Amino acid sequence: MNEVLDAIFQRRAVKVFEPVEISDELREQILNAARHAPSSFNSQPYKFYWVQSAAKKAAVAKLCLGQKPAETASALVVAVADLGSLSATSQGQLEWMRRSNFNKEKIHDYERKAKIGRILFMPGPFGMFAAIKRAFFRLLNLRLVIGMPPLSRQDLLKWATKSTSLACQNLMIATEALGMNTCPMEGFDGRRLSHYLSLSGWHHDIVMVIAIGKKSHDHNEPPQWRRPLDATVTVL
Ligand SMILES: Cc1cc2nc3c(=O)[nH]c(=O)nc-3n(C[C@H](O)[C@H](O)[C@H](O)COP(=O)(O)O)c2cc1C
C-alpha cells in the first residue's frame, strides 16, 4: 500500500509491552514527528514529558491507575496542553523570521497578528475579560459572519487540546512506523500527576499519557471494530 497508511492501519492500542530500551535517536525521531503536527496559528501549545527512568516511570504508571500498558511500557509520554508558552512561542517565531530574512511586511504582519492574539487570548482576572469579549463577539455576530475565538480559560484549554491531540496522533503513527507500539491513556489521576510534574494549575492540562514500547507476545489483540463509514460521514 503506502508506508503512512500501513502505519495508520497497523496501529493498535497495545496493552502489554516487552521490556526493550528506546534509543536516544529513536526518542528524538518520535518527538520530532510529534512537533511537526499542525497547530492553531502554529502556536504549538503543548509540552511533552518523556518519562523513561525506572523510578519515575513506576511513579507515573501508578498515577495511571496501575494500568498494564503504563506498567510495562519502555517510556511514558505525558502530553500537556500548555497556555503558558504562548508569548514565548510567538517571540521565538518572530526572532526566527528576522534571522531568516523574511521581508519587513511579513514580519510586521506577524507582529500585528501576535498582538491581536494576545488581546483575544487573555481571559483577564477571574475570566472578566472573557465575559466582556464574549458579549462583544455575540453582538458583532448578529451582523457579521465571524468565528468565536477561545475566550475563557476552559475555551483556551479546549483550543490547546485540539493541537496537542494532533501532535499525539503524529507521535503514535511515527512510533508505529519506526517499529514500536503505543497505547494512549486518559485513565490517570490528573491532580496527582500534575503535582508530580510540577505543572501549573492555571496554564496546564494533561491531555493524555501515551505508553510506548514493543508489543509483547502476550498481547492479545482483539479484532478492531469501527462504525461504518456512512455512520460517521455525511457527504454533501
Ligand atoms: C483519548 C483516549 C484515551 C484512552 N484511554 C485509554 C486508557 O486509559 N486505557 C487503555 O487501555 N486504553 C485507552 N485508550 C485506547 C482505546 O481504548 C482504543 O484506542 C480503542 O479501544 C480502539 O482500539 P485501537 O486503538 O486498538 O483501534 C484510549 C484512547 C484514546 C484515544
Coordinates of N, CA and C and ligand atoms in Angstrom, one line a residue:
M1 N 0.8 -1.2 0.0 CA 0.0 0.0 0.0 C 0.9 1.3 0.0
N2 N 1.0 1.8 1.1 CA 1.8 3.1 1.3 C 2.2 3.1 2.7
E3 N 3.4 3.5 3.0 CA 4.0 3.4 4.3 C 3.2 4.1 5.4
V4 N 2.7 5.3 5.0 CA 2.0 6.1 6.0 C 0.7 5.4 6.4
L5 N 0.0 4.9 5.3 CA -1.3 4.2 5.5 C -1.1 2.9 6.3
D6 N 0.0 2.2 5.9 CA 0.4 1.0 6.7 C 0.4 1.3 8.2
A7 N 1.2 2.3 8.5 CA 1.3 2.7 10.0 C 0.0 3.0 10.6
I8 N -0.9 3.7 9.8 CA -2.2 4.1 10.4 C -3.1 2.9 10.6
F9 N -3.1 2.0 9.6 CA -4.0 0.8 9.7 C -3.4 -0.2 10.7
Q10 N -2.1 -0.3 10.9 CA -1.5 -1.3 11.8 C -1.6 -0.9 13.2
R11 N -1.6 0.5 13.5 CA -1.6 0.9 14.9 C -2.8 0.4 15.7
R12 N -2.4 -0.1 16.9 CA -3.5 -0.6 17.8 C -3.1 -0.1 19.2
A13 N -4.1 0.0 20.1 CA -3.8 0.4 21.5 C -3.3 -0.9 22.1
V14 N -1.9 -1.0 22.3 CA -1.3 -2.2 22.8 C -1.3 -2.2 24.4
K15 N -1.7 -3.3 24.9 CA -1.9 -3.3 26.4 C -0.8 -3.9 27.2
V16 N 0.1 -4.7 26.5 CA 1.3 -5.3 27.2 C 2.5 -5.1 26.3
F17 N 3.6 -4.6 26.9 CA 4.8 -4.4 26.2 C 6.0 -5.3 26.7
E18 N 6.9 -5.5 25.8 CA 8.2 -6.2 26.1 C 9.1 -5.2 26.7
P19 N 10.0 -5.6 27.7 CA 10.9 -4.6 28.2 C 12.1 -4.4 27.3
V20 N 11.9 -3.4 26.4 CA 13.0 -3.1 25.5 C 13.4 -1.6 25.7
E21 N 14.7 -1.3 25.4 CA 15.1 0.1 25.6 C 14.8 0.9 24.4
I22 N 14.5 2.2 24.5 CA 14.3 3.1 23.4 C 15.6 3.9 23.3
S23 N 16.2 3.9 22.1 CA 17.5 4.6 22.0 C 17.2 6.1 22.0
D24 N 18.2 6.9 22.3 CA 18.0 8.4 22.2 C 17.6 8.9 20.8
E25 N 18.2 8.2 19.8 CA 17.9 8.6 18.4 C 16.4 8.3 18.1
L26 N 15.9 7.2 18.5 CA 14.5 6.8 18.3 C 13.6 7.8 19.0
R27 N 14.0 8.1 20.3 CA 13.2 9.1 21.1 C 13.1 10.4 20.3
E28 N 14.2 10.8 19.8 CA 14.2 12.1 19.1 C 13.3 12.1 17.8
Q29 N 13.4 11.0 17.1 CA 12.6 10.9 15.9 C 11.1 10.9 16.2
I30 N 10.8 10.2 17.3 CA 9.3 10.2 17.7 C 8.8 11.6 18.1
L31 N 9.7 12.2 18.9 CA 9.2 13.6 19.4 C 9.3 14.6 18.3
N32 N 10.2 14.5 17.4 CA 10.2 15.4 16.2 C 9.0 15.2 15.4
A33 N 8.6 14.0 15.2 CA 7.4 13.8 14.4 C 6.2 14.4 15.1
A34 N 6.1 14.3 16.4 CA 5.0 14.9 17.2 C 5.0 16.4 16.9
R35 N 6.1 17.1 17.0 CA 6.0 18.6 16.9 C 5.9 19.1 15.5
H36 N 5.9 18.2 14.5 CA 5.7 18.6 13.2 C 4.2 18.6 12.8
A37 N 3.4 18.2 13.8 CA 1.9 18.3 13.5 C 1.5 19.7 13.3
P38 N 0.4 19.9 12.6 CA -0.2 21.3 12.5 C -0.7 21.7 13.8
S39 N -0.7 23.1 14.1 CA -1.3 23.6 15.3 C -1.9 24.9 15.0
S40 N -2.9 25.3 15.8 CA -3.6 26.5 15.5 C -2.7 27.7 15.6
F41 N -2.7 28.6 14.6 CA -1.7 29.7 14.5 C -0.3 29.3 14.6
N42 N 0.0 28.0 14.4 CA 1.4 27.5 14.6 C 1.9 27.7 16.0
S43 N 0.9 27.7 17.0 CA 1.2 28.1 18.4 C 1.8 27.0 19.2
Q44 N 1.7 25.7 18.7 CA 2.3 24.6 19.3 C 2.1 24.6 20.9
P45 N 0.8 24.7 21.3 CA 0.5 25.0 22.7 C 0.6 23.7 23.5
Y46 N 1.7 23.0 23.6 CA 1.8 21.8 24.3 C 3.3 21.6 24.8
K47 N 3.3 20.7 25.8 CA 4.6 20.2 26.3 C 4.5 18.7 26.4
F48 N 5.6 18.0 26.1 CA 5.7 16.6 26.3 C 6.7 16.2 27.4
Y49 N 6.3 15.4 28.3 CA 7.2 14.9 29.4 C 7.5 13.4 29.0
W50 N 8.7 13.2 28.6 CA 9.1 11.8 28.3 C 9.7 11.2 29.5
V51 N 9.0 10.2 30.0 CA 9.4 9.6 31.3 C 10.0 8.2 31.0
Q52 N 11.3 8.1 31.3 CA 12.0 6.8 30.9 C 12.7 6.2 32.1
S53 N 13.1 7.0 33.1 CA 13.9 6.3 34.2 C 13.0 5.4 35.0
A54 N 13.5 4.3 35.4 CA 12.7 3.2 36.0 C 11.8 3.8 37.2
A55 N 12.5 4.6 38.0 CA 11.8 5.0 39.2 C 10.6 6.0 38.8
K56 N 10.9 6.9 37.9 CA 9.9 7.9 37.5 C 8.8 7.2 36.7
K57 N 9.2 6.2 35.9 CA 8.2 5.5 35.1 C 7.2 4.8 36.1
A58 N 7.8 4.2 37.1 CA 6.9 3.4 38.1 C 6.0 4.4 38.8
A59 N 6.5 5.6 39.1 CA 5.7 6.6 39.8 C 4.5 7.0 38.9
V60 N 4.9 7.3 37.6 CA 3.8 7.8 36.7 C 2.8 6.7 36.4
A61 N 3.4 5.4 36.2 CA 2.5 4.3 36.0 C 1.4 4.1 37.1
K62 N 1.9 4.3 38.3 CA 1.0 4.2 39.5 C -0.1 5.3 39.3
L63 N 0.3 6.5 38.9 CA -0.7 7.6 38.7 C -1.6 7.3 37.5
C64 N -1.2 6.4 36.6 CA -2.0 6.0 35.5 C -2.9 4.8 36.0
L65 N -3.2 4.8 37.3 CA -4.1 3.8 37.9 C -3.5 2.4 37.8
G66 N -2.2 2.3 37.6 CA -1.5 1.0 37.6 C -1.9 0.2 36.3
Q67 N -2.4 0.9 35.3 CA -2.8 0.2 34.1 C -1.6 -0.6 33.5
K68 N -1.9 -1.8 32.9 CA -0.9 -2.6 32.4 C 0.0 -2.0 31.3
P69 N -0.6 -1.2 30.3 CA 0.2 -0.6 29.3 C 1.2 0.3 30.0
A70 N 0.8 1.1 31.0 CA 1.7 2.0 31.7 C 2.8 1.3 32.5
E71 N 2.4 0.2 33.1 CA 3.4 -0.5 33.9 C 4.4 -1.3 33.1
T72 N 4.1 -1.7 31.9 CA 5.0 -2.4 31.1 C 5.7 -1.6 30.0
A73 N 5.4 -0.3 29.8 CA 5.9 0.5 28.8 C 7.4 0.8 29.0
S74 N 8.1 1.0 27.8 CA 9.5 1.4 27.9 C 9.6 2.9 28.3
A75 N 8.6 3.6 27.8 CA 8.6 5.1 28.1 C 7.1 5.5 28.2
L76 N 6.9 6.5 29.0 CA 5.5 7.1 29.1 C 5.7 8.5 28.7
V77 N 4.8 9.0 27.8 CA 4.8 10.4 27.4 C 3.6 11.1 27.9
V78 N 3.8 12.1 28.8 CA 2.6 12.8 29.3 C 2.5 14.1 28.4
A79 N 1.4 14.1 27.7 CA 1.1 15.2 26.7 C 0.3 16.3 27.5
V80 N 0.8 17.5 27.5 CA 0.2 18.5 28.3 C -0.2 19.7 27.4
A81 N -1.5 20.1 27.5 CA -1.9 21.4 26.8 C -1.3 22.5 27.6
D82 N -0.6 23.4 26.9 CA 0.2 24.4 27.7 C -0.2 25.9 27.2
L83 N -0.8 26.6 28.1 CA -1.1 28.0 27.7 C 0.0 29.0 28.2
G84 N 0.9 28.5 28.9 CA 1.9 29.3 29.5 C 3.1 29.7 28.5
S85 N 3.1 28.9 27.4 CA 4.2 29.1 26.4 C 3.9 30.1 25.3
L86 N 2.6 30.6 25.3 CA 2.2 31.3 24.0 C 3.0 32.5 23.7
S87 N 3.3 33.4 24.6 CA 4.0 34.6 24.2 C 5.5 34.2 23.9
A88 N 6.1 33.3 24.6 CA 7.5 32.9 24.2 C 7.5 32.2 22.8
T89 N 6.4 31.5 22.5 CA 6.4 30.9 21.1 C 6.3 31.9 20.0
S90 N 5.4 32.9 20.2 CA 5.3 33.9 19.2 C 6.6 34.8 19.1
Q91 N 7.2 35.0 20.3 CA 8.5 35.7 20.3 C 9.6 34.9 19.5
G92 N 9.6 33.6 19.8 CA 10.5 32.7 19.1 C 10.3 32.7 17.6
Q93 N 9.0 32.7 17.2 CA 8.8 32.6 15.7 C 9.2 34.0 15.1
L94 N 9.0 35.0 15.8 CA 9.3 36.4 15.3 C 10.9 36.5 15.1
E95 N 11.6 36.0 16.1 CA 13.1 36.0 16.0 C 13.5 35.2 14.9
W96 N 12.9 34.0 14.7 CA 13.2 33.1 13.6 C 13.0 33.8 12.2
M97 N 11.9 34.5 12.1 CA 11.5 35.2 10.9 C 12.6 36.3 10.6
R98 N 13.0 37.0 11.7 CA 14.0 38.0 11.5 C 15.4 37.4 11.0
R99 N 15.7 36.3 11.7 CA 17.0 35.7 11.3 C 16.9 35.1 9.9
S100 N 15.7 34.6 9.5 CA 15.6 34.0 8.2 C 15.3 35.1 7.1
N101 N 15.5 36.3 7.4 CA 15.3 37.4 6.5 C 14.0 37.5 5.8
F102 N 12.9 37.2 6.5 CA 11.6 37.5 6.0 C 11.5 39.0 5.7
N103 N 10.7 39.4 4.7 CA 10.6 40.8 4.4 C 9.8 41.5 5.5
K104 N 10.1 42.9 5.6 CA 9.5 43.7 6.6 C 8.0 43.6 6.8
E105 N 7.4 43.5 5.6 CA 5.9 43.4 5.5 C 5.4 42.2 6.3
K106 N 6.1 41.0 6.0 CA 5.7 39.7 6.6 C 5.9 39.8 8.1
I107 N 7.0 40.4 8.5 CA 7.3 40.5 10.0 C 6.3 41.4 10.7
H108 N 6.0 42.5 10.0 CA 5.0 43.4 10.6 C 3.7 42.8 10.7
D109 N 3.3 42.0 9.7 CA 2.0 41.3 9.7 C 1.9 40.3 10.8
Y110 N 3.0 39.6 11.0 CA 3.1 38.6 12.1 C 3.0 39.3 13.5
E111 N 3.7 40.4 13.6 CA 3.7 41.2 14.9 C 2.3 41.6 15.2
R112 N 1.6 42.1 14.1 CA 0.2 42.6 14.3 C -0.7 41.5 14.8
K113 N -0.6 40.3 14.1 CA -1.5 39.2 14.4 C -1.2 38.7 15.8
A114 N 0.1 38.7 16.2 CA 0.5 38.2 17.5 C -0.1 39.1 18.6
K115 N -0.1 40.4 18.3 CA -0.7 41.4 19.2 C -2.2 41.2 19.4
I116 N -2.9 41.0 18.3 CA -4.3 40.7 18.3 C -4.6 39.4 19.1
G117 N -3.7 38.4 18.8 CA -3.9 37.1 19.5 C -3.7 37.3 21.0
R118 N -2.7 38.1 21.4 CA -2.5 38.3 22.9 C -3.7 38.9 23.5
I119 N -4.3 39.9 22.8 CA -5.5 40.6 23.4 C -6.7 39.6 23.5
L120 N -6.9 38.8 22.3 CA -8.0 37.9 22.3 C -7.9 36.8 23.3
F121 N -6.6 36.3 23.5 CA -6.4 35.1 24.3 C -6.2 35.4 25.8
M122 N -6.4 36.7 26.2 CA -6.2 37.0 27.6 C -7.5 36.9 28.3
P123 N -7.7 35.9 29.2 CA -9.0 35.8 29.9 C -9.1 36.9 31.0
G124 N -8.0 37.5 31.5 CA -8.0 38.5 32.5 C -8.3 37.9 33.9
P125 N -8.3 38.8 34.9 CA -8.5 38.3 36.3 C -9.9 37.7 36.4
F126 N -10.0 36.5 37.0 CA -11.3 35.8 37.2 C -12.1 35.7 35.9
G127 N -11.4 35.7 34.7 CA -12.1 35.5 33.5 C -12.9 36.7 33.1
M128 N -12.7 37.8 33.7 CA -13.5 39.0 33.5 C -13.5 39.5 32.0
F129 N -12.3 39.5 31.4 CA -12.2 40.0 30.0 C -13.0 39.0 29.1
A130 N -13.0 37.7 29.5 CA -13.7 36.7 28.7 C -15.2 37.1 28.5
A131 N -15.8 37.5 29.7 CA -17.2 37.8 29.6 C -17.5 39.0 28.7
I132 N -16.6 40.0 28.9 CA -16.8 41.3 28.1 C -16.6 40.9 26.6
K133 N -15.5 40.1 26.3 CA -15.2 39.8 24.9 C -16.3 38.9 24.3
R134 N -16.9 38.0 25.1 CA -17.9 37.2 24.6 C -19.1 38.0 24.2
A135 N -19.5 39.0 25.1 CA -20.7 39.8 24.8 C -20.4 40.6 23.5
F136 N -19.2 41.1 23.3 CA -18.8 41.9 22.2 C -18.9 41.0 20.9
F137 N -18.3 39.8 21.0 CA -18.4 39.0 19.8 C -19.8 38.5 19.4
R138 N -20.6 38.3 20.5 CA -22.0 37.9 20.2 C -22.7 39.0 19.5
L139 N -22.5 40.3 19.9 CA -23.1 41.4 19.3 C -22.7 41.5 17.8
L140 N -21.4 41.4 17.6 CA -20.8 41.5 16.3 C -21.4 40.4 15.4
N141 N -21.6 39.2 16.0 CA -22.1 38.1 15.2 C -23.5 38.2 14.7
L142 N -24.2 39.2 15.3 CA -25.6 39.4 14.9 C -25.6 40.0 13.5
R143 N -24.5 40.7 13.1 CA -24.4 41.4 11.9 C -23.5 40.7 10.9
L144 N -22.4 40.1 11.5 CA -21.3 39.7 10.6 C -21.1 38.2 10.8
V145 N -20.5 37.6 9.7 CA -20.1 36.2 9.8 C -18.7 36.2 10.4
I146 N -18.6 35.7 11.6 CA -17.3 35.7 12.3 C -17.2 34.4 13.1
G147 N -16.0 34.0 13.4 CA -15.7 32.8 14.2 C -15.6 33.3 15.6
M148 N -15.9 32.4 16.6 CA -15.8 32.8 18.0 C -14.5 32.4 18.5
P149 N -13.6 33.3 18.9 CA -12.3 32.9 19.4 C -12.4 32.2 20.8
P150 N -11.4 31.4 21.2 CA -11.5 30.9 22.6 C -11.4 32.0 23.6
L151 N -12.3 32.2 24.5 CA -12.3 33.3 25.4 C -12.0 33.0 26.9
S152 N -12.7 32.0 27.4 CA -12.5 31.7 28.8 C -11.3 30.7 28.9
R153 N -10.8 30.5 30.1 CA -9.7 29.6 30.3 C -10.1 28.2 29.8
Q154 N -11.4 27.8 30.1 CA -11.9 26.5 29.6 C -11.8 26.4 28.0
D155 N -12.3 27.5 27.4 CA -12.2 27.6 25.9 C -10.8 27.5 25.4
L156 N -9.9 28.1 26.1 CA -8.4 28.1 25.7 C -7.8 26.7 25.9
L157 N -8.2 26.1 27.0 CA -7.7 24.7 27.2 C -8.2 23.8 26.1
K158 N -9.5 24.0 25.8 CA -10.1 23.1 24.7 C -9.4 23.4 23.4
W159 N -9.1 24.7 23.1 CA -8.4 25.1 21.9 C -7.0 24.4 21.9
A160 N -6.3 24.5 23.0 CA -4.9 23.9 23.1 C -4.9 22.4 23.0
T161 N -6.0 21.8 23.5 CA -6.1 20.3 23.5 C -6.2 19.8 22.1
K162 N -6.9 20.6 21.2 CA -7.0 20.1 19.8 C -5.6 20.0 19.2
S163 N -4.8 21.0 19.3 CA -3.4 20.9 18.7 C -2.6 19.9 19.4
T164 N -2.8 19.7 20.7 CA -2.0 18.7 21.5 C -2.4 17.3 21.0
S165 N -3.6 17.1 20.7 CA -4.1 15.8 20.3 C -3.6 15.4 18.9
L166 N -3.5 16.4 18.0 CA -2.9 16.2 16.7 C -1.4 15.7 16.8
A167 N -0.7 16.4 17.7 CA 0.7 16.1 18.0 C 0.8 14.6 18.5
C168 N -0.1 14.3 19.4 CA -0.2 12.9 20.0 C -0.4 11.9 18.9
Q169 N -1.3 12.2 17.9 CA -1.5 11.2 16.9 C -0.3 11.1 16.0
N170 N 0.3 12.2 15.7 CA 1.6 12.1 14.9 C 2.6 11.2 15.6
L171 N 2.7 11.4 16.9 CA 3.7 10.7 17.7 C 3.3 9.2 17.6
M172 N 2.1 8.8 17.7 CA 1.7 7.4 17.7 C 1.9 6.8 16.3
I173 N 1.6 7.5 15.3 CA 1.8 7.0 13.9 C 3.3 6.8 13.6
A174 N 4.1 7.8 14.1 CA 5.5 7.8 13.8 C 6.1 6.6 14.6
T175 N 5.7 6.4 15.8 CA 6.2 5.3 16.7 C 5.9 3.9 15.9
E176 N 4.7 3.8 15.4 CA 4.3 2.6 14.7 C 5.2 2.4 13.5
A177 N 5.4 3.5 12.7 CA 6.3 3.4 11.5 C 7.7 3.1 11.8
L178 N 8.1 3.4 13.1 CA 9.5 3.1 13.5 C 9.6 1.8 14.2
G179 N 8.6 1.0 14.1 CA 8.7 -0.4 14.6 C 8.3 -0.6 16.1
M180 N 7.8 0.4 16.7 CA 7.4 0.3 18.1 C 5.9 0.5 18.2
N181 N 5.3 0.4 19.4 CA 3.8 0.5 19.5 C 3.5 1.4 20.7
T182 N 2.2 1.7 20.7 CA 1.7 2.7 21.7 C 0.4 2.3 22.3
C183 N 0.1 3.0 23.4 CA -1.3 3.0 23.9 C -1.6 4.3 24.5
P184 N -2.6 5.1 23.9 CA -3.0 6.3 24.5 C -3.8 6.1 25.8
M185 N -3.7 6.9 26.8 CA -4.5 6.6 28.0 C -5.0 7.9 28.6
E186 N -6.3 7.9 29.0 CA -6.8 9.0 29.7 C -7.2 8.6 31.1
G187 N -6.9 7.3 31.4 CA -7.1 6.8 32.7 C -5.9 7.2 33.6
F188 N -6.0 8.3 34.3 CA -4.9 8.7 35.2 C -5.5 9.7 36.2
D189 N -4.7 9.8 37.3 CA -5.1 10.8 38.3 C -4.5 12.1 38.0
G190 N -5.3 13.0 37.3 CA -4.8 14.2 36.7 C -4.2 15.2 37.8
R191 N -4.9 15.2 39.0 CA -4.4 16.1 40.0 C -3.1 15.7 40.5
R192 N -2.9 14.4 40.8 CA -1.7 13.9 41.4 C -0.6 14.0 40.3
L193 N -0.9 13.6 39.1 CA 0.1 13.6 38.0 C 0.6 15.1 37.7
S194 N -0.3 16.0 37.8 CA 0.1 17.4 37.6 C 1.0 17.9 38.7
H195 N 0.7 17.5 39.9 CA 1.5 17.8 41.1 C 2.9 17.2 40.9
Y196 N 2.9 15.9 40.5 CA 4.2 15.2 40.3 C 5.1 15.9 39.3
L197 N 4.5 16.4 38.3 CA 5.3 17.1 37.2 C 5.4 18.6 37.5
S198 N 5.0 19.0 38.6 CA 5.0 20.4 39.0 C 4.4 21.3 37.9
L199 N 3.2 20.9 37.4 CA 2.5 21.7 36.4 C 1.7 22.8 37.1
S200 N 1.5 23.8 36.2 CA 0.7 25.0 36.8 C -0.8 24.7 36.7
G201 N -1.5 24.9 37.7 CA -2.9 24.6 37.7 C -3.7 25.5 36.7
W202 N -3.1 26.7 36.4 CA -3.8 27.7 35.6 C -3.4 27.4 34.1
H203 N -2.1 27.2 33.8 CA -1.7 27.1 32.4 C -1.7 25.7 31.8
H204 N -1.8 24.7 32.6 CA -1.6 23.4 32.1 C -2.8 22.4 32.3
D205 N -2.9 21.5 31.3 CA -3.9 20.5 31.5 C -3.4 19.2 30.8
I206 N -3.4 18.1 31.5 CA -2.9 16.9 30.9 C -3.9 16.3 29.9
V207 N -3.5 16.2 28.7 CA -4.5 15.7 27.7 C -4.5 14.2 27.6
M208 N -3.4 13.5 27.6 CA -3.3 12.1 27.7 C -1.9 11.6 28.0
V209 N -1.8 10.4 28.4 CA -0.5 9.8 28.6 C -0.3 8.7 27.6
I210 N 0.8 8.6 26.9 CA 1.0 7.6 25.9 C 2.1 6.6 26.3
A211 N 1.7 5.4 26.4 CA 2.6 4.3 26.7 C 3.3 3.9 25.4
I212 N 4.6 3.8 25.4 CA 5.4 3.4 24.2 C 6.2 2.2 24.6
G213 N 6.3 1.3 23.7 CA 7.1 0.1 23.9 C 7.0 -0.9 22.7
K214 N 7.5 -2.1 22.9 CA 7.4 -3.1 21.8 C 6.3 -4.1 22.2
K215 N 5.3 -4.3 21.4 CA 4.2 -5.1 21.7 C 4.7 -6.5 22.2
S216 N 4.1 -7.0 23.3 CA 4.5 -8.2 23.9 C 3.9 -9.4 23.1
H217 N 4.5 -10.6 23.2 CA 3.9 -11.8 22.6 C 2.6 -12.1 23.3
D218 N 2.6 -11.7 24.6 CA 1.4 -12.0 25.4 C 0.2 -11.0 25.1
H219 N 0.5 -10.0 24.3 CA -0.6 -9.1 24.0 C -1.6 -9.7 23.1
N220 N -2.8 -9.8 23.6 CA -3.9 -10.4 22.9 C -4.7 -9.4 22.2
E221 N -4.5 -9.3 20.8 CA -5.1 -8.2 20.1 C -6.5 -8.5 19.7
P222 N -7.5 -7.8 20.2 CA -8.9 -8.1 19.8 C -9.1 -7.6 18.4
P223 N -10.1 -8.1 17.7 CA -10.4 -7.6 16.4 C -10.8 -6.1 16.5
Q224 N -10.4 -5.4 15.5 CA -10.7 -3.9 15.5 C -12.0 -3.6 15.0
W225 N -12.9 -2.9 15.7 CA -14.2 -2.6 15.3 C -14.3 -1.1 15.0
R226 N -14.9 -0.6 13.9 CA -15.1 0.8 13.7 C -16.6 0.9 13.2
R227 N -17.2 2.1 13.5 CA -18.5 2.3 13.0 C -18.4 2.4 11.4
P228 N -19.4 2.0 10.7 CA -19.3 2.0 9.3 C -19.2 3.5 8.8
L229 N -18.5 3.6 7.6 CA -18.3 5.0 7.1 C -19.5 5.8 7.1
D230 N -20.6 5.2 6.6 CA -21.8 6.1 6.4 C -22.4 6.5 7.8
A231 N -22.0 5.9 8.9 CA -22.5 6.4 10.2 C -21.7 7.5 10.7
T232 N -20.5 7.7 10.2 CA -19.6 8.8 10.7 C -19.4 9.9 9.6
V233 N -19.8 9.7 8.4 CA -19.5 10.7 7.4 C -20.8 11.1 6.7
T234 N -20.9 12.4 6.5 CA -22.0 12.9 5.6 C -21.4 13.6 4.4
V235 N -21.7 13.1 3.3 CA -21.2 13.7 2.0 C -22.2 14.6 1.5
L236 N -21.8 15.9 1.4 CA -22.8 16.9 1.0 C -22.6 17.3 -0.5
Ligands
LIG1 C1 -8.2 9.7 24.4 C2 -8.0 8.2 24.6 C3 -8.0 7.7 25.9 C4 -7.8 6.3 26.0 N1 -7.6 5.8 27.3 C5 -7.2 4.6 27.5 C6 -6.9 4.1 28.8 O1 -6.9 4.8 29.7 N2 -6.5 2.8 28.9 C7 -6.5 1.9 27.8 O2 -6.1 0.8 28.0 N3 -6.8 2.4 26.6 C8 -7.1 3.6 26.4 N4 -7.4 4.1 25.1 C9 -7.3 3.2 24.0 C10 -8.7 2.9 23.4 O3 -9.4 2.0 24.2 C11 -8.5 2.3 22.0 O4 -7.9 3.2 21.2 C12 -9.8 1.9 21.4 O5 -10.5 0.9 22.1 C13 -9.7 1.4 19.9 O6 -8.7 0.4 19.8 P1 -7.5 0.5 18.8 O7 -6.8 1.8 19.1 O8 -6.6 -0.7 19.1 O9 -8.0 0.5 17.4 C14 -7.7 5.5 24.9 C15 -7.7 6.0 23.6 C16 -7.9 7.4 23.5 C17 -7.9 8.0 22.1

